[in-house]
């Protein structure tokens, strides 16, 4: 027999999450931003992060563009690899939440099943799905990274929204119309959500 | 062409690590505990965590036993999988450190190359290798999880120290003789190291 999972035991942290939350003055949570490329996920997540940090909170953005170089540097963009990418990010988000953080994740996460699994893993209470709602034509016009152009030219295959599907969230905790709202207005919507859910105090 | 790494851009955090450190009152760091099974890594790491938390610091233990169920739940115990296990943990430790945390990792990490890579990835300044030095016979006598017995009976293959090698650290930042020192004495040694390196204030 090889060493297997049944030989692995849970080690309880010596510090209860409750005590971390009391110290930090807010709950641990995962704000799961989802939406098309150039829909404003990273911009909004970073602005919310700054806002919360300035209020004295423990907050951190896990960003698709960054994580892809490190933790998920071995993964490509096949359906399987995209699912594994989001699985790892979900696990890391859970670790951060258990460490008392408000974690903001900014990934396309195009499939319902990915977000459903993330929510199941992290727990329904403090997992908030935030849909950055922006028409494809607006995203394509922004084309922050010039990727849509390459996708239209056929230079990039399997690009979400063009040649690969994006399954819209059916019942997100919040939908932010990033095509119409300003960054400050969008940020305020997220902050209000956190207050309404009791994750931060008003 | 498929979407590839060259289409992925770095997203700078809106908050500088320096500002996180000022807020927390200590530097971000990774305390990398290594040693045989039952050498006291987890026990020591959790005790240091509690000590630092009570001092008001942001601190978190990444524990082999825990991470194995989640982030690395897809990995086994082959040499390749052990290396990938430690690679992912190194990446997650780096994320936590960048979020301002003092991270304590408690994994066997039996190969020099694993620890060398972790140090290279995380950076030499705030990566501290702490060797839980304990003779095999003492670890085997403790046998907290009953694994040595199974390894001796041939029920577990490739078990570090018995049928798989453990490469001792050549120049750890600290070696703690966990066979002779009490938990409090060992904890104090780690705390002194953190003070001497300027990660926490004395």
PDB file of C-alpha atoms in Angstrom, chain B:
ATOM      1  CA  UNK B   1      -2.916  29.840 -31.729  1.00  0.00           C
ATOM      2  CA  UNK B   2      -4.409  29.102 -28.346  1.00  0.00           C
ATOM      3  CA  UNK B   3      -4.602  31.593 -25.551  1.00  0.00           C
ATOM      4  CA  UNK B   4      -1.193  31.363 -23.936  1.00  0.00           C
ATOM      5  CA  UNK B   5       0.909  32.749 -21.122  1.00  0.00           C
ATOM      6  CA  UNK B   6       2.126  35.599 -23.289  1.00  0.00           C
ATOM      7  CA  UNK B   7      -1.442  36.926 -23.366  1.00  0.00           C
ATOM      8  CA  UNK B   8      -1.462  37.101 -19.590  1.00  0.00           C
ATOM      9  CA  UNK B   9      -0.508  40.361 -17.965  1.00  0.00           C
ATOM     10  CA  UNK B  10       0.623  41.194 -14.475  1.00  0.00           C
ATOM     11  CA  UNK B  11      -1.875  43.134 -12.442  1.00  0.00           C
ATOM     12  CA  UNK B  12      -0.269  45.245  -9.772  1.00  0.00           C
ATOM     13  CA  UNK B  13      -2.061  45.259  -6.465  1.00  0.00           C
ATOM     14  CA  UNK B  14      -3.556  48.595  -5.585  1.00  0.00           C
ATOM     15  CA  UNK B  15      -1.974  48.264  -2.143  1.00  0.00           C
ATOM     16  CA  UNK B  16       1.750  48.175  -1.606  1.00  0.00           C
ATOM     17  CA  UNK B  17       3.146  45.442   0.625  1.00  0.00           C
ATOM     18  CA  UNK B  18       4.900  48.185   2.542  1.00  0.00           C
ATOM     19  CA  UNK B  19       1.541  49.681   3.499  1.00  0.00           C
ATOM     20  CA  UNK B  20       0.225  46.319   4.625  1.00  0.00           C
ATOM     21  CA  UNK B  21       3.310  45.906   6.798  1.00  0.00           C
ATOM     22  CA  UNK B  22       2.911  49.340   8.345  1.00  0.00           C
ATOM     23  CA  UNK B  23      -0.700  48.537   9.179  1.00  0.00           C
ATOM     24  CA  UNK B  24       0.110  45.105  10.624  1.00  0.00           C
ATOM     25  CA  UNK B  25       3.199  46.256  12.513  1.00  0.00           C
ATOM     26  CA  UNK B  26       5.365  43.440  11.176  1.00  0.00           C
ATOM     27  CA  UNK B  27       6.862  42.197   7.931  1.00  0.00           C
ATOM     28  CA  UNK B  28       5.424  39.487   5.732  1.00  0.00           C
ATOM     29  CA  UNK B  29       7.455  36.288   5.941  1.00  0.00           C
ATOM     30  CA  UNK B  30       7.445  32.557   5.354  1.00  0.00           C
ATOM     31  CA  UNK B  31       8.640  30.277   8.152  1.00  0.00           C
ATOM     32  CA  UNK B  32       9.333  27.025   6.400  1.00  0.00           C
ATOM     33  CA  UNK B  33       9.362  24.189   8.951  1.00  0.00           C
ATOM     34  CA  UNK B  34      10.886  20.961   7.679  1.00  0.00           C
ATOM     35  CA  UNK B  35      11.656  17.623   9.304  1.00  0.00           C
ATOM     36  CA  UNK B  36      10.631  13.986   9.578  1.00  0.00           C
ATOM     37  CA  UNK B  37       7.093  12.851  10.321  1.00  0.00           C
ATOM     38  CA  UNK B  38       6.448  13.242  14.082  1.00  0.00           C
ATOM     39  CA  UNK B  39       9.418  15.597  14.457  1.00  0.00           C
ATOM     40  CA  UNK B  40       7.069  18.245  15.840  1.00  0.00           C
ATOM     41  CA  UNK B  41       6.664  20.583  12.846  1.00  0.00           C
ATOM     42  CA  UNK B  42       2.924  21.107  13.136  1.00  0.00           C
ATOM     43  CA  UNK B  43       2.931  21.317  16.914  1.00  0.00           C
ATOM     44  CA  UNK B  44       5.685  23.917  16.889  1.00  0.00           C
ATOM     45  CA  UNK B  45       4.193  25.875  13.992  1.00  0.00           C
ATOM     46  CA  UNK B  46       0.788  26.058  15.688  1.00  0.00           C
ATOM     47  CA  UNK B  47       2.314  27.128  18.976  1.00  0.00           C
ATOM     48  CA  UNK B  48       4.310  29.886  17.289  1.00  0.00           C
ATOM     49  CA  UNK B  49       1.136  30.913  15.437  1.00  0.00           C
ATOM     50  CA  UNK B  50      -0.773  31.220  18.706  1.00  0.00           C
ATOM     51  CA  UNK B  51       2.040  33.187  20.316  1.00  0.00           C
ATOM     52  CA  UNK B  52       2.220  35.657  17.415  1.00  0.00           C
ATOM     53  CA  UNK B  53      -1.567  35.948  17.122  1.00  0.00           C
ATOM     54  CA  UNK B  54      -1.784  36.839  20.813  1.00  0.00           C
ATOM     55  CA  UNK B  55       0.751  39.586  20.099  1.00  0.00           C
ATOM     56  CA  UNK B  56      -1.703  40.978  17.526  1.00  0.00           C
ATOM     57  CA  UNK B  57      -0.023  39.744  14.361  1.00  0.00           C
ATOM     58  CA  UNK B  58      -1.442  38.402  11.118  1.00  0.00           C
ATOM     59  CA  UNK B  59      -0.301  34.792  11.052  1.00  0.00           C
ATOM     60  CA  UNK B  60      -1.454  31.526   9.499  1.00  0.00           C
ATOM     61  CA  UNK B  61      -0.285  27.915   9.358  1.00  0.00           C
ATOM     62  CA  UNK B  62      -0.335  26.049   6.077  1.00  0.00           C
ATOM     63  CA  UNK B  63      -0.227  22.470   7.175  1.00  0.00           C
ATOM     64  CA  UNK B  64       0.632  19.461   5.048  1.00  0.00           C
ATOM     65  CA  UNK B  65      -2.155  17.445   6.542  1.00  0.00           C
ATOM     66  CA  UNK B  66      -4.740  20.112   5.745  1.00  0.00           C
ATOM     67  CA  UNK B  67      -3.574  21.254   2.319  1.00  0.00           C
ATOM     68  CA  UNK B  68      -3.467  17.652   1.172  1.00  0.00           C
ATOM     69  CA  UNK B  69      -7.269  17.444   1.453  1.00  0.00           C
ATOM     70  CA  UNK B  70      -7.928  20.595  -0.511  1.00  0.00           C
ATOM     71  CA  UNK B  71      -5.559  22.379  -2.868  1.00  0.00           C
ATOM     72  CA  UNK B  72      -3.430  19.277  -3.385  1.00  0.00           C
ATOM     73  CA  UNK B  73      -6.239  16.754  -3.066  1.00  0.00           C
ATOM     74  CA  UNK B  74      -5.509  15.577  -6.593  1.00  0.00           C
ATOM     75  CA  UNK B  75      -1.901  14.656  -5.812  1.00  0.00           C
ATOM     76  CA  UNK B  76      -0.442  11.401  -4.529  1.00  0.00           C
ATOM     77  CA  UNK B  77       2.932  10.623  -2.984  1.00  0.00           C
ATOM     78  CA  UNK B  78       5.151   9.868  -5.960  1.00  0.00           C
ATOM     79  CA  UNK B  79       8.318  11.949  -6.243  1.00  0.00           C
ATOM     80  CA  UNK B  80       6.668  14.049  -8.982  1.00  0.00           C
ATOM     81  CA  UNK B  81       3.528  14.627  -6.950  1.00  0.00           C
ATOM     82  CA  UNK B  82       5.513  15.508  -3.834  1.00  0.00           C
ATOM     83  CA  UNK B  83       7.437  18.087  -5.833  1.00  0.00           C
ATOM     84  CA  UNK B  84       4.217  19.530  -7.298  1.00  0.00           C
ATOM     85  CA  UNK B  85       2.675  19.546  -3.811  1.00  0.00           C
ATOM     86  CA  UNK B  86       5.515  21.680  -2.459  1.00  0.00           C
ATOM     87  CA  UNK B  87       5.521  23.895  -5.559  1.00  0.00           C
ATOM     88  CA  UNK B  88       1.867  24.806  -5.037  1.00  0.00           C
ATOM     89  CA  UNK B  89       2.397  25.377  -1.332  1.00  0.00           C
ATOM     90  CA  UNK B  90       5.331  27.667  -2.123  1.00  0.00           C
ATOM     91  CA  UNK B  91       3.144  29.682  -4.467  1.00  0.00           C
ATOM     92  CA  UNK B  92       0.354  29.959  -1.906  1.00  0.00           C
ATOM     93  CA  UNK B  93       2.849  30.943   0.794  1.00  0.00           C
ATOM     94  CA  UNK B  94       4.068  33.714  -1.466  1.00  0.00           C
ATOM     95  CA  UNK B  95       0.518  34.992  -1.951  1.00  0.00           C
ATOM     96  CA  UNK B  96      -0.027  35.027   1.816  1.00  0.00           C
ATOM     97  CA  UNK B  97       3.291  36.786   2.387  1.00  0.00           C
ATOM     98  CA  UNK B  98       2.367  39.391  -0.216  1.00  0.00           C
ATOM     99  CA  UNK B  99      -0.920  39.867   1.642  1.00  0.00           C
ATOM    100  CA  UNK B 100       1.171  40.821   4.679  1.00  0.00           C
ATOM    101  CA  UNK B 101       1.064  37.543   6.590  1.00  0.00           C
ATOM    102  CA  UNK B 102       3.643  35.628   8.548  1.00  0.00           C
ATOM    103  CA  UNK B 103       2.989  32.207   7.043  1.00  0.00           C
ATOM    104  CA  UNK B 104       4.138  29.040   8.774  1.00  0.00           C
ATOM    105  CA  UNK B 105       4.385  25.958   6.583  1.00  0.00           C
ATOM    106  CA  UNK B 106       4.690  22.534   8.173  1.00  0.00           C
ATOM    107  CA  UNK B 107       5.548  19.933   5.576  1.00  0.00           C
ATOM    108  CA  UNK B 108       8.146  17.189   5.495  1.00  0.00           C
ATOM    109  CA  UNK B 109       9.565  18.641   2.235  1.00  0.00           C
ATOM    110  CA  UNK B 110      12.218  15.902   2.169  1.00  0.00           C
ATOM    111  CA  UNK B 111      14.274  17.094  -0.818  1.00  0.00           C
ATOM    112  CA  UNK B 112      16.836  19.892  -0.870  1.00  0.00           C
ATOM    113  CA  UNK B 113      15.630  20.910  -4.309  1.00  0.00           C
ATOM    114  CA  UNK B 114      12.101  21.519  -3.008  1.00  0.00           C
ATOM    115  CA  UNK B 115      13.242  23.848  -0.264  1.00  0.00           C
ATOM    116  CA  UNK B 116      15.736  25.548  -2.552  1.00  0.00           C
ATOM    117  CA  UNK B 117      13.009  26.231  -5.101  1.00  0.00           C
ATOM    118  CA  UNK B 118      10.643  27.496  -2.420  1.00  0.00           C
ATOM    119  CA  UNK B 119      13.307  29.899  -1.193  1.00  0.00           C
ATOM    120  CA  UNK B 120      14.080  31.082  -4.714  1.00  0.00           C
ATOM    121  CA  UNK B 121      10.400  31.677  -5.449  1.00  0.00           C
ATOM    122  CA  UNK B 122       9.578  33.434  -2.210  1.00  0.00           C
ATOM    123  CA  UNK B 123      12.788  35.443  -1.993  1.00  0.00           C
ATOM    124  CA  UNK B 124      15.776  35.021   0.276  1.00  0.00           C
ATOM    125  CA  UNK B 125      15.043  37.916   2.633  1.00  0.00           C
ATOM    126  CA  UNK B 126      11.890  36.771   4.342  1.00  0.00           C
ATOM    127  CA  UNK B 127      12.114  33.037   3.813  1.00  0.00           C
ATOM    128  CA  UNK B 128      13.299  31.263   6.946  1.00  0.00           C
ATOM    129  CA  UNK B 129      14.054  27.567   6.862  1.00  0.00           C
ATOM    130  CA  UNK B 130      13.487  26.006  10.273  1.00  0.00           C
ATOM    131  CA  UNK B 131      14.688  22.470  10.717  1.00  0.00           C
ATOM    132  CA  UNK B 132      12.841  20.415  13.337  1.00  0.00           C
ATOM    133  CA  UNK B 133      15.786  18.207  14.179  1.00  0.00           C
ATOM    134  CA  UNK B 134      14.759  14.973  15.834  1.00  0.00           C
ATOM    135  CA  UNK B 135      16.421  11.535  15.596  1.00  0.00           C
ATOM    136  CA  UNK B 136      14.478   8.995  13.577  1.00  0.00           C
ATOM    137  CA  UNK B 137      14.217   6.678  16.598  1.00  0.00           C
ATOM    138  CA  UNK B 138      12.513   9.412  18.633  1.00  0.00           C
ATOM    139  CA  UNK B 139      10.096  10.220  15.807  1.00  0.00           C
ATOM    140  CA  UNK B 140       9.379   6.529  15.450  1.00  0.00           C
ATOM    141  CA  UNK B 141       8.762   6.144  19.147  1.00  0.00           C
ATOM    142  CA  UNK B 142       6.336   9.086  19.115  1.00  0.00           C
ATOM    143  CA  UNK B 143       4.684   7.842  15.908  1.00  0.00           C
ATOM    144  CA  UNK B 144       1.802  10.254  16.457  1.00  0.00           C
ATOM    145  CA  UNK B 145      -0.201   8.883  13.562  1.00  0.00           C
ATOM    146  CA  UNK B 146       0.938   5.250  13.685  1.00  0.00           C
ATOM    147  CA  UNK B 147       2.521   5.639  10.264  1.00  0.00           C
ATOM    148  CA  UNK B 148       6.039   4.432  11.129  1.00  0.00           C
ATOM    149  CA  UNK B 149       4.612   1.146  12.363  1.00  0.00           C
ATOM    150  CA  UNK B 150       2.792   0.665   9.073  1.00  0.00           C
ATOM    151  CA  UNK B 151       5.907   1.649   7.139  1.00  0.00           C
ATOM    152  CA  UNK B 152       7.995  -0.908   9.060  1.00  0.00           C
ATOM    153  CA  UNK B 153       5.378  -3.563   8.399  1.00  0.00           C
ATOM    154  CA  UNK B 154       5.573  -2.773   4.721  1.00  0.00           C
ATOM    155  CA  UNK B 155       1.986  -1.564   4.709  1.00  0.00           C
ATOM    156  CA  UNK B 156       3.071   1.908   3.583  1.00  0.00           C
ATOM    157  CA  UNK B 157       5.651   2.244   0.828  1.00  0.00           C
ATOM    158  CA  UNK B 158       7.997   5.175   0.201  1.00  0.00           C
ATOM    159  CA  UNK B 159       7.743   6.518   3.722  1.00  0.00           C
ATOM    160  CA  UNK B 160      10.221   9.292   4.503  1.00  0.00           C
ATOM    161  CA  UNK B 161      12.963   8.149   6.868  1.00  0.00           C
ATOM    162  CA  UNK B 162      12.168   4.458   6.387  1.00  0.00           C
ATOM    163  CA  UNK B 163      11.895   3.691   2.706  1.00  0.00           C
ATOM    164  CA  UNK B 164      12.269   7.154   1.204  1.00  0.00           C
ATOM    165  CA  UNK B 165      15.079   9.594   1.869  1.00  0.00           C
ATOM    166  CA  UNK B 166      15.044  12.782   3.913  1.00  0.00           C
ATOM    167  CA  UNK B 167      17.786  15.185   2.875  1.00  0.00           C
ATOM    168  CA  UNK B 168      18.779  17.192   5.935  1.00  0.00           C
ATOM    169  CA  UNK B 169      18.950  20.976   5.517  1.00  0.00           C
ATOM    170  CA  UNK B 170      22.577  22.016   5.003  1.00  0.00           C
ATOM    171  CA  UNK B 171      22.291  25.554   6.317  1.00  0.00           C
ATOM    172  CA  UNK B 172      18.872  26.182   7.835  1.00  0.00           C
ATOM    173  CA  UNK B 173      18.156  29.581   9.349  1.00  0.00           C
ATOM    174  CA  UNK B 174      17.404  27.733  12.572  1.00  0.00           C
ATOM    175  CA  UNK B 175      17.712  24.144  13.748  1.00  0.00           C
ATOM    176  CA  UNK B 176      15.479  23.266  16.690  1.00  0.00           C
ATOM    177  CA  UNK B 177      16.279  20.102  18.578  1.00  0.00           C
ATOM    178  CA  UNK B 178      12.715  19.032  19.265  1.00  0.00           C
ATOM    179  CA  UNK B 179      13.859  15.842  20.994  1.00  0.00           C
ATOM    180  CA  UNK B 180      15.530  17.795  23.799  1.00  0.00           C
ATOM    181  CA  UNK B 181      13.817  21.177  23.994  1.00  0.00           C
ATOM    182  CA  UNK B 182      10.375  21.791  25.423  1.00  0.00           C
ATOM    183  CA  UNK B 183       7.674  23.265  23.204  1.00  0.00           C
ATOM    184  CA  UNK B 184       8.060  26.610  24.945  1.00  0.00           C
ATOM    185  CA  UNK B 185      11.837  26.599  24.516  1.00  0.00           C
ATOM    186  CA  UNK B 186      11.465  25.708  20.843  1.00  0.00           C
ATOM    187  CA  UNK B 187       8.850  28.427  20.368  1.00  0.00           C
ATOM    188  CA  UNK B 188      11.122  31.016  21.961  1.00  0.00           C
ATOM    189  CA  UNK B 189      13.916  30.093  19.585  1.00  0.00           C
ATOM    190  CA  UNK B 190      11.656  30.813  16.628  1.00  0.00           C
ATOM    191  CA  UNK B 191      10.428  34.082  18.122  1.00  0.00           C
ATOM    192  CA  UNK B 192      14.030  35.164  18.754  1.00  0.00           C
ATOM    193  CA  UNK B 193      14.874  34.401  15.137  1.00  0.00           C
ATOM    194  CA  UNK B 194      11.997  36.608  13.954  1.00  0.00           C
ATOM    195  CA  UNK B 195      13.197  39.430  16.178  1.00  0.00           C
ATOM    196  CA  UNK B 196      16.823  39.064  15.072  1.00  0.00           C
ATOM    197  CA  UNK B 197      15.805  39.185  11.416  1.00  0.00           C
ATOM    198  CA  UNK B 198      13.665  42.275  11.991  1.00  0.00           C
ATOM    199  CA  UNK B 199      10.439  40.566  10.930  1.00  0.00           C
ATOM    200  CA  UNK B 200       8.816  41.386  14.247  1.00  0.00           C
ATOM    201  CA  UNK B 201       9.849  43.953  16.825  1.00  0.00           C
ATOM    202  CA  UNK B 202      11.482  42.805  20.027  1.00  0.00           C
TER     203      UNK B 202
END
